[in-house]
Amino acid sequence: MLQVSIYRYNPETDSEPSMQDFQVDTGGKDLMVLDVLELIKSQDTTVSYRRSCREGVCGSDGLNMNGKNGLACITPLSETVKGNKLVVRPLPGLPVIRDLVVDMSMFYAQYEKVQPYLINDTPAPAIERLQSPEDREKLDGLYECILCACCSTACPSFWWNPDRFIGPSGLLQAYRFLADSRDLATDERLSRLDDPFSVFRCHGIQNCINVCPKGLNPTRAIGHIRNMLLARAT
Amino acid sequence: MSGIRTISFDGVIVGGGGAGMRAALQLAQSGYKTAVISKVFPTRSHTVSAQGGITCAIASDDPNDDWRWHMYDTVKGSDYIGDQDAIEYMCSEGPQAVFELEHMGLPFSRTEEGRIYQRPFGGQSKNFGEGGQAARTCAAADRTGHALLHTLYQGNMKNNTVFFNEWYATDLVKNQDGAVVGVIAICMETGETVYVKSKATVFATGGAGRIYASTTNAHINTGDGVGMALRAGFPVQDIEMWQFHPTGIHGAGTLVTEGCRGEGGYLINKDGERFMERYAPNAKDLAGRDVVARSMVLEIIEGRGCGPEGDHVFLKLDHLGEEVLESRLPGICELSRTFAHADPVKEPIPVVPTCHYMMGGIPTNVHGQALTVDASGNDQIIPGLYACGEVACVSVHGANRLGGNSLLDLVVFGRASGLYIENALRDGIELRDASESDIEQGMARLDKLNSSTGGENVAELRKELQNTMQNHFGVFRNGEFMREGIKKLDDLRGRIDSANLSDKSMAYNTARIEALELHNLFEVAEATAITAEARNESRGAHAREDFQERDDENWLCHSMYYPADKRVGKRAVNFEPKTVDTFQPKIRTY
């Protein structure tokens, strides 16, 4: 039997959060953490968490498992369980709505701040805008972000300034549009990022790289933005 | 006495996937007060899982490509019960819709010329089946759905669409004339229930693959739109037509794109034989999905399956080389390593046909207007109700959808719905207000659930439902066995209606949502079962052991399922495209 400890909090009945223990029969299989949560929920229906695609592409089930952020649906027990114990908590640093469900509005607000959409006001051609394979390749490692918030909620700078530091996820998206040969708002985008908090609160701690379930590298993207800002200042 | 808050909009879209967000974008751009109600944050919708691409004759791979060839393939793929006016509209409008997505920023893969990369997919041909395999599926690596969904969300953000994220629509509200005038919805965070009033209610709620035990579909694909429509007394069309995707990962059910076979991968049995050469000598592994899925099941039944249980076959990719796999199919490599513990660079992926797509749904015209049929057999528009994407049955997929056509369907008809509603709003839409009792009727199911006591466990009932559908209404079907399945469903109805909700709390109560979703799953399952038993022929994805031939004399038509008396009727297929000659039914071989 696997020992699972889950963070519980229901704002209607609990004055403070607590951990609840469950014993789960995994049948000796190397289940994903999400499978374990489903087994628990089929018995105790009050346990709340988000989930959708169950294959690591929708970004719903970002959770803190044995101290590390990741997606429950693609984290096998063999990767996270130590000493037959699994501790599941909500993503750190964001307000908890209930149990494992956090309020993501601050995270989404930072995403919106970077204007994450293509800006190009020239008349569109009758077909697609052309882009060379080399230019398209510059978007690899950027466009794949699934907005799961694993990175930003693992970042101490984001914990301190969630309202002012854009955070690794938002900055990765900012660079995705800066790097797009079809986007014509580079200068405007950089001006909006050019303050002491938006970008420069990144201290290169690199937790973001360690936890990204898609293997992306926000720190490198942030480095590119810094270089662009510095080049522009000189 | 309902006493709930009312919020009013010109247009309300239920569902934040590709179809819903494309419709919303159109309406938001027109300046009408538009809201999207989505039970998940929009980028968590199931469109995100689409991999291989969006099929469309943009003439990048082949400068002479022609949307009429795409139309021919789609009509043939549908086994001739796709509506030819709708297919014509989709294939001819498609390029415009795809270019719009690119202009919005969708990061398509590129050719050396800088154009959108296109790959071969199943059922594709040049020159009306005479010119060999086409490469018509526009791709962003193997993450096209993700790229498309995020781009549409970004586009809506740019146009200030109002989103009610993590709100769940429970039922339609109809006025005294039977017109749809909005929905009842729950804010999941607070538990508040409101009446969302609207002049146009668009269902873009996606599919219902979770009626089966083994599915590529997300947990959220519970047929909410179909459930709401059936409870409101509206019919559904061709609901017996379910696509089993040939390549779901054995055990996990997760999708492996047809693009793998498009890029040169192929299926093998336990003897290492490329068995599709026997079943489809020309198209081989790129035959229609229904054809490939049936061939795989036959290999397994006849003892040539792989693994200790002989219950799957292998998809071989390693001969493509690491470079092609990592650049064209990086997501598949990831999924296979995670869920099959197989590295496609070195070893084949264990795969099995898995429930993937609902071809049927709410019947609509090309403007997304929902239809019913009156006593004399004429189409009647249901005022106020629209549907697009997987929940709708326009029908462009008929009895079998071609790969890459779902993403095209959802952008073309999401856009068409938005365009039509924009014009209708400009001309003025007059619907009488819902009365207090109309609203109460929309609340009835929720009220009953909220005051329920006792009942069985939701997760266990859901499992029983899924197993019944899996066992009795799978790839191959027969009458006697289906009638047994229908009996089991009869027994399940009452038990599911009174399923247990012991937790009545308000804040983010996912148990309540899952109980409501189970009702919808049941509605879809029952409609599927009754209609499948009635269609006494084999066509497209509907393969009957007791009626093995296609029966054009009796069944070259849509099925219609009427919920009030659980009756199956027929509706004519459209054979009148506007600008090309009719494609006459032929024997369908690949």
PDB file of C-alpha atoms in Angstrom, chain B residues 3 25 83-84 96 115 183-184 190 257 276 285 349 449 470 490-491 540 574:
ATOM      1  CA  GLY B   3     -34.266  33.643  -7.617  1.00  0.00           C
ATOM      2  CA  LEU B  25     -13.329  35.674 -32.130  1.00  0.00           C
ATOM      3  CA  ASP B  83     -23.586  16.358 -46.797  1.00  0.00           C
ATOM      4  CA  GLN B  84     -22.010  17.519 -50.036  1.00  0.00           C
ATOM      5  CA  GLN B  96      -8.996  31.280 -46.162  1.00  0.00           C
ATOM      6  CA  ARG B 115       5.312  28.113 -46.989  1.00  0.00           C
ATOM      7  CA  VAL B 183     -28.182  28.426 -20.407  1.00  0.00           C
ATOM      8  CA  ILE B 184     -27.997  27.775 -16.684  1.00  0.00           C
ATOM      9  CA  THR B 190     -17.937  29.947  -5.837  1.00  0.00           C
ATOM     10  CA  THR B 257      -0.998  10.706 -34.693  1.00  0.00           C
ATOM     11  CA  MET B 276      -2.177  -3.396 -44.295  1.00  0.00           C
ATOM     12  CA  ASP B 285      -1.403   2.175 -43.867  1.00  0.00           C
ATOM     13  CA  ILE B 349       5.010   1.450 -30.293  1.00  0.00           C
ATOM     14  CA  LEU B 449     -29.062  16.679  -7.660  1.00  0.00           C
ATOM     15  CA  GLN B 470     -16.803  -0.755 -24.854  1.00  0.00           C
ATOM     16  CA  ASP B 490     -31.960   0.529 -19.280  1.00  0.00           C
ATOM     17  CA  ASP B 491     -30.893  -0.722 -15.897  1.00  0.00           C
ATOM     18  CA  GLY B 540     -17.938   3.743 -42.391  1.00  0.00           C
ATOM     19  CA  ASN B 574     -27.463  16.523 -49.214  1.00  0.00           C
TER      20      ASN B 574
END
